[in-house]
Coordinates of C-alpha atoms and ligand atoms in Angstrom, one line a residue:
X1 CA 4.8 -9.4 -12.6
X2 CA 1.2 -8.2 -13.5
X3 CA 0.4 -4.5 -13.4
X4 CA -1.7 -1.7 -13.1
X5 CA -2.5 1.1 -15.7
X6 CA -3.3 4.1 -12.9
X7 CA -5.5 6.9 -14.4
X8 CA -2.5 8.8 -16.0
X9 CA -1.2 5.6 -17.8
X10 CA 1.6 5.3 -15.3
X11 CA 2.4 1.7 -15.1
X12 CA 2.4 -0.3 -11.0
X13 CA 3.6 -3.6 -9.9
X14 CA 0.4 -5.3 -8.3
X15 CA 2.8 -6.6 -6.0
X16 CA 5.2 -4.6 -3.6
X17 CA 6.9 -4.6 -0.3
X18 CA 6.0 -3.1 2.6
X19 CA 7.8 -2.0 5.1
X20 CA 5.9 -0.7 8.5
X21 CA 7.6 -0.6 11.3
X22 CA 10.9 -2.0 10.0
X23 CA 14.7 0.5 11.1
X24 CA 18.0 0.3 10.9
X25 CA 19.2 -2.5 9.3
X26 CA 16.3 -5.3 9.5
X27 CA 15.2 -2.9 7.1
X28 CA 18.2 -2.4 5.0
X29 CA 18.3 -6.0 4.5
X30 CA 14.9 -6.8 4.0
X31 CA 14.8 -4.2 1.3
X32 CA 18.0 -6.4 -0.8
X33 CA 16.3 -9.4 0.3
X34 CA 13.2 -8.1 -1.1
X35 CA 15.0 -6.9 -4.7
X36 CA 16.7 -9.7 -4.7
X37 CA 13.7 -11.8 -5.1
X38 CA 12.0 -9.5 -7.8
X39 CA 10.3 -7.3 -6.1
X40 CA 10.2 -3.8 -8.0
X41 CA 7.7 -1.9 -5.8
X42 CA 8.7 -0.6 -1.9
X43 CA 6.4 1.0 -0.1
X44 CA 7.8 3.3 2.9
X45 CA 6.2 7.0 4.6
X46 CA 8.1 9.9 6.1
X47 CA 6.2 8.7 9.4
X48 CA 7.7 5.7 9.5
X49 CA 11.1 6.7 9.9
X50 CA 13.2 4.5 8.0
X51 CA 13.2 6.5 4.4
X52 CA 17.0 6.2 5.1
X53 CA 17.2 3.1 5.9
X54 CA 15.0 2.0 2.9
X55 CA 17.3 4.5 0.8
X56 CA 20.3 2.0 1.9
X57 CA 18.4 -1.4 1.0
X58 CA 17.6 0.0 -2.4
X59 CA 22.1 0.3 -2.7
X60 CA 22.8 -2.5 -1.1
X61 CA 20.6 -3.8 -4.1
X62 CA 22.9 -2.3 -6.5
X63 CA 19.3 -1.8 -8.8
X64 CA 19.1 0.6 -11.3
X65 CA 16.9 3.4 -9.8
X66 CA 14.5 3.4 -13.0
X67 CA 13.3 -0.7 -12.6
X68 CA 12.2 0.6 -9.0
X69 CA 9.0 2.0 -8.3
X70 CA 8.8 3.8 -5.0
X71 CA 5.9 4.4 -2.7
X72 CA 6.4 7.3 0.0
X73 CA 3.9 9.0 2.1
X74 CA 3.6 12.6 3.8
X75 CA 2.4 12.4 7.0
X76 CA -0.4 15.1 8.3
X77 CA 2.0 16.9 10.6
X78 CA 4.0 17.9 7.7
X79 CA 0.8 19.2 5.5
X80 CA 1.4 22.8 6.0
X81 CA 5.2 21.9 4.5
X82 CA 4.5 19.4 2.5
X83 CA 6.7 20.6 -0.5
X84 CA 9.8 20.8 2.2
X85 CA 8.8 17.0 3.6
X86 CA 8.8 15.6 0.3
X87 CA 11.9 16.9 -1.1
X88 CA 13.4 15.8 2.3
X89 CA 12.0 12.4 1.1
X90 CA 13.8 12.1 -2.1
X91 CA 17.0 12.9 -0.1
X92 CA 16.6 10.3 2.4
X93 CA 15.7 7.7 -0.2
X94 CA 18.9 8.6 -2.2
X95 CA 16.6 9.6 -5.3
X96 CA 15.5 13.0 -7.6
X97 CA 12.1 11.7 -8.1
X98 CA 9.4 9.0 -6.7
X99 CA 6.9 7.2 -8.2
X100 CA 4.0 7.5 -6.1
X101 CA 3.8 9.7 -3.8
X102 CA 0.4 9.6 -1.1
X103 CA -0.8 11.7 1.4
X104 CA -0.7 9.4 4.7
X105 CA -4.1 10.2 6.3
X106 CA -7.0 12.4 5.8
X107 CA -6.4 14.6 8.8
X108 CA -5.2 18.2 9.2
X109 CA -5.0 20.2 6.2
X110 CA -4.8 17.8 3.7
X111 CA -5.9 20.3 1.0
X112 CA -3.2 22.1 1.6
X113 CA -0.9 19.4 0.7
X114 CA -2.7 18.1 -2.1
X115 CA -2.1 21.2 -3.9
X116 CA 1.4 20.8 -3.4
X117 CA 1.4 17.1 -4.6
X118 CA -0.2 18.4 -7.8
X119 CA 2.4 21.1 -7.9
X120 CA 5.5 18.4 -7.4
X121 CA 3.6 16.4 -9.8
X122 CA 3.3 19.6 -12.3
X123 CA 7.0 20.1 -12.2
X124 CA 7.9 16.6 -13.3
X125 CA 9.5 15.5 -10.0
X126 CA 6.7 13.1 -8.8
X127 CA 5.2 10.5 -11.6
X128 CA 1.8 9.8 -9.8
X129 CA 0.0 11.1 -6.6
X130 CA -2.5 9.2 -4.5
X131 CA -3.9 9.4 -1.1
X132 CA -4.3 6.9 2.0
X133 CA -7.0 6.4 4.3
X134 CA -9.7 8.2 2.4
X135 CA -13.1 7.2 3.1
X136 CA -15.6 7.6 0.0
X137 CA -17.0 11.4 1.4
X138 CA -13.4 12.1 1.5
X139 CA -12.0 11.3 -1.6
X140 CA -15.0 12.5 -3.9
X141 CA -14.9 15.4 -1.9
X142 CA -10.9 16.0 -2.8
X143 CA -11.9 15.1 -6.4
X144 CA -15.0 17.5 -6.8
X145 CA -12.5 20.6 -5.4
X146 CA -8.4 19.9 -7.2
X147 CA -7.5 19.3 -10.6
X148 CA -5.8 15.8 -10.2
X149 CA -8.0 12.7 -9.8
X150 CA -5.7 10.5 -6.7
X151 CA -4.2 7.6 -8.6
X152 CA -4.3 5.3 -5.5
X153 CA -6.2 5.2 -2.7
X154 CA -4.6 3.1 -0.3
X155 CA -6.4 1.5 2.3
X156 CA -6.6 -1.3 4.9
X157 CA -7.4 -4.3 2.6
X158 CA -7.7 -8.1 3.4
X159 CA -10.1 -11.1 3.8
X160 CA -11.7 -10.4 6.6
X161 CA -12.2 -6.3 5.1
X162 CA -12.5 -6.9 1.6
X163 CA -13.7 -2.8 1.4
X164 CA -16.1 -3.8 -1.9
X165 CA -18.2 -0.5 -1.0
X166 CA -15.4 1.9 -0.7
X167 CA -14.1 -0.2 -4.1
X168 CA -16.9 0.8 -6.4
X169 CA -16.8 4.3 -5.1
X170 CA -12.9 3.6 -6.3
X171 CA -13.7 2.3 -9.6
X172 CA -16.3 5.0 -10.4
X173 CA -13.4 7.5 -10.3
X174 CA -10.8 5.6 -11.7
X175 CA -8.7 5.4 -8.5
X176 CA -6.6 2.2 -7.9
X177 CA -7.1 -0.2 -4.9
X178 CA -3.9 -0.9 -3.2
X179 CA -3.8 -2.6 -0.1
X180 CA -1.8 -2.2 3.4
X181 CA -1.9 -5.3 5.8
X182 CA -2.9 -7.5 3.2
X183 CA -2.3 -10.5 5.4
X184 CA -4.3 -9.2 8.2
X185 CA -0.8 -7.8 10.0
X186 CA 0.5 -11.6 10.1
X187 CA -0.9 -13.2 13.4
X188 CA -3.2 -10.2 14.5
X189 CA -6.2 -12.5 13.7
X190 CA -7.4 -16.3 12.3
X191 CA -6.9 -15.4 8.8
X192 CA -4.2 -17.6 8.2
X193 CA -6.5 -20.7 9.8
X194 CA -9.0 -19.8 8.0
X195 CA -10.8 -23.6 6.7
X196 CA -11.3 -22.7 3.2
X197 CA -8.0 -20.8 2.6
X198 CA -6.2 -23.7 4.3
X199 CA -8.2 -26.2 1.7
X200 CA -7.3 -23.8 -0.8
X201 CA -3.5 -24.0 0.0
X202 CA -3.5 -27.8 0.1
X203 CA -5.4 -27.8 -3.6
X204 CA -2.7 -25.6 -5.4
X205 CA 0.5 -26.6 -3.1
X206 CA 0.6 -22.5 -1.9
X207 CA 0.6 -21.5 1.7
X208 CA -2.4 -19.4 3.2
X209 CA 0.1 -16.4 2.6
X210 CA 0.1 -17.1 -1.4
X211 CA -3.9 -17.7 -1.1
X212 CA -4.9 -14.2 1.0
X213 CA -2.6 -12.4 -1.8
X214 CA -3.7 -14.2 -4.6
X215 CA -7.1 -13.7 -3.8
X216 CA -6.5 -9.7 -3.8
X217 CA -4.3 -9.6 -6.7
X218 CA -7.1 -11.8 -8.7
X219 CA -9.3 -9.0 -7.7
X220 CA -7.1 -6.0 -9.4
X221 CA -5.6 -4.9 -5.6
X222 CA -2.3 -4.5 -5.6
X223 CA -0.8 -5.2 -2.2
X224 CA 2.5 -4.6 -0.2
X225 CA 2.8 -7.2 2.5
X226 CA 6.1 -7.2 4.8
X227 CA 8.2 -9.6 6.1
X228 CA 11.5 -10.2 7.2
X229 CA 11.7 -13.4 6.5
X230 CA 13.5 -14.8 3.2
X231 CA 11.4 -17.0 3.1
X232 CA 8.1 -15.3 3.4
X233 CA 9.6 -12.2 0.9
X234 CA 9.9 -14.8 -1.6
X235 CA 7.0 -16.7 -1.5
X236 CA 4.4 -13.6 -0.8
X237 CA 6.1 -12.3 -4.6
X238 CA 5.8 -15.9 -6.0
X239 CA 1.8 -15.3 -6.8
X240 CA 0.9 -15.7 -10.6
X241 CA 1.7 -19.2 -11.4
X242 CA -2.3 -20.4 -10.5
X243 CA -5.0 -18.9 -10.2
X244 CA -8.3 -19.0 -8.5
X245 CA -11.4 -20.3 -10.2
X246 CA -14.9 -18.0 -9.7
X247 CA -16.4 -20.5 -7.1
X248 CA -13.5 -19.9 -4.9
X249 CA -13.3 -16.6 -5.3
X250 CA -16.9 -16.3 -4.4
X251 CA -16.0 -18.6 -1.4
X252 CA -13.4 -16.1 0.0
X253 CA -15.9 -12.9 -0.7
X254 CA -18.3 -14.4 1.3
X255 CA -15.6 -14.1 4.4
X256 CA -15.9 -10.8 4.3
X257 CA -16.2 -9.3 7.7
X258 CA -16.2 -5.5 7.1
X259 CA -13.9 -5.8 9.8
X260 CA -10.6 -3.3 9.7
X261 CA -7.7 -4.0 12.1
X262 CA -6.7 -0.4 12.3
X263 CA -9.8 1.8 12.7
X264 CA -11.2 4.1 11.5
X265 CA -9.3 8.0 11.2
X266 CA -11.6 9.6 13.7
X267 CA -11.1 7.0 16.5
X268 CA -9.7 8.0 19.7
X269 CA -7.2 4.7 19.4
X270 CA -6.1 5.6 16.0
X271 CA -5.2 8.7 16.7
X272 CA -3.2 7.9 19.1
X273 CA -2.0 5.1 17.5
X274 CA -0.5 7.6 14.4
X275 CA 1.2 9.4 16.8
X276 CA 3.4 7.1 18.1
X277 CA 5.1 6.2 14.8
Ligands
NAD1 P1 1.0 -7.3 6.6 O1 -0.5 -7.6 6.4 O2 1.9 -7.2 5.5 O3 1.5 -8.4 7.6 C1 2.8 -8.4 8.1 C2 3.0 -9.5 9.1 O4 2.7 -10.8 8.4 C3 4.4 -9.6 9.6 O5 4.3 -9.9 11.0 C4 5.0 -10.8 8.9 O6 6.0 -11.5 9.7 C5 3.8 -11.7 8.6 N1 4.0 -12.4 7.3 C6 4.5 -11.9 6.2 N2 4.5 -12.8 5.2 C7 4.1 -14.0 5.8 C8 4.0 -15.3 5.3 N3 4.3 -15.6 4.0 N4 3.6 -16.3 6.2 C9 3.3 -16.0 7.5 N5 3.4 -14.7 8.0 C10 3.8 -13.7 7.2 O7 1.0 -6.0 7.5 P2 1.6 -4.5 7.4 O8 3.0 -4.5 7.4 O9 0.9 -3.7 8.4 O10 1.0 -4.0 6.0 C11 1.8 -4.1 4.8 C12 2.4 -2.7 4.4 O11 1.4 -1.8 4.2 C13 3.2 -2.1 5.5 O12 4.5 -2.7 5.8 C14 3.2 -0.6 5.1 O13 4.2 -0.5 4.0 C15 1.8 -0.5 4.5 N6 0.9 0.1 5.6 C16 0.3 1.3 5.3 C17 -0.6 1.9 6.2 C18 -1.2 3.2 5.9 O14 -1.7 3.9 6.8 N7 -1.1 3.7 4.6 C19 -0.8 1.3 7.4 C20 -0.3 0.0 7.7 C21 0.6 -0.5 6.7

């Protein structure tokens, strides 16, 4: 595995699993499966519902707590309690402290909560916090007004929204690029067609999967596809035995589309879409 070094020398698997949208015990398998194959990073959110379920997986596992590093998110309605929602998370994940912990969207009073990440943070009970969803106004405008630079910014990230502008805003404050739907949310669009991933695929014997991720991780994103597929878990985690030369990575660039499957915060459709998690 292949890391990151986040801005308070923490150390993050570029690779993780995600887990959107998966209960009850899909999830509490694909969480072993996903251990099982090497995968040390999980990625959940209070919003999604299935910390519990998640909490189960990492059991079944029978993993020592410390090889994991765990991803959990507040969501807005729980700002105003956000100290409460988070210790609720380390309950429902079986835990006494998480790795990451984000704040799931830039609505409401995410101020508010911020402060009580840094706080958590503070106390030793949280090793790094991040945000989600921040556009650049947002997170330089968090930065210019806490103490804590975010170590992540995790955001909607894939070939066909490669987010290179909202990147160097990243870079400039030393925030980490993780992305969510890394694989386009599987057959949402023609990603996985795509002509010169598909000649990719048939050059280095991968599968369009193996390309899209390789082609993020080659670019210092780290990314949390999900699957419940055995298959699929393994080989989205099987990433770092070739590599990508610069033509090809210029190639894939060039398909960038600017073009996010989930929209953006203030749209009517998002909105509502956040609320039915
Ligand atoms: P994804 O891009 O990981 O795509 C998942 C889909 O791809 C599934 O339908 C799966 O069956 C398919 N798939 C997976 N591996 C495949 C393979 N090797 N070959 C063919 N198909 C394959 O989408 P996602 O789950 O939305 O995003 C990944 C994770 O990011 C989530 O599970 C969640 O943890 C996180 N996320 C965060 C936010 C946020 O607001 N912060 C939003 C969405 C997702």
């Amino acid at each position: 595995m292949e890391y990151l070094t986040l801005n308070n020398g923490v150390q993050m698997p570029l690779v993780g699993f995600g887990t959107f949208m998966l209960g009850g015990e899909t999830c509490t398998n694909a969480v072993a499966s996903a251990i099982e194959s090497g995968y040390r990073m999980i990625d959940t959110a209070e919003a999604y519902g299935n910390e519990k379920e998640v909490g189960e997986g990492i059991k079944v596992s029978g993993i020592d707590r410390k090889e994991l590093f765990l991803v959990t998110k507040v969501n807005f309605k729980s700002y105003e309690n956000a100290e409460r929602t988070v210790l609720q998370s380390f309950k429902n994940l079986k835990t006494d402290y998480i790795d990451l912990l984000l704040l799931h969207w830039p609505f409401a009073n995410y101020y508010s909560a911020w402060r009580s990440l840094e706080k958590l943070y503070a106390d030793g009970k949280i090793r790094a916090i991040g945000v989600s969803n921040f556009e650049p106004d947002q997170l330089l405008d968090l930065i210019a007004y806490n103490k804590i630079v975010p170590t992540v910014n995790q955001i909607e990230t894939n070939l066909y929204c490669q987010r290179s502008i909202e990147r160097s805003w990243m870079d400039k404050k030393q925030v980490a690029h993780m992305a969510y739907a890394p694989l386009g949310q599987g057959n949402r669009n023609e990603m996985f067609g795509e002509p010169a991933v598909l000649a990719l695929a048939k050059k280095y014997g991968k599968t369009p999967a193996q390309i899209l991720l390789r082609f993020l991780t080659q670019k210092g994103i780290a990314v949390i596809p999900r699957s419940t597929q055995p298959q699929h878990i393994k080989e989205n985690f099987d990433l770092f035995d070739f590599s990508l030369n610069d033509e090809e990575m210029e190639k894939l660039s060039g398909l960038d589309r600017r073009e996010p499957l989930i929209g953006k915060p203030e749209t009517p459709e998002l909105v509502e879409f956040s609320l039915t998690w």
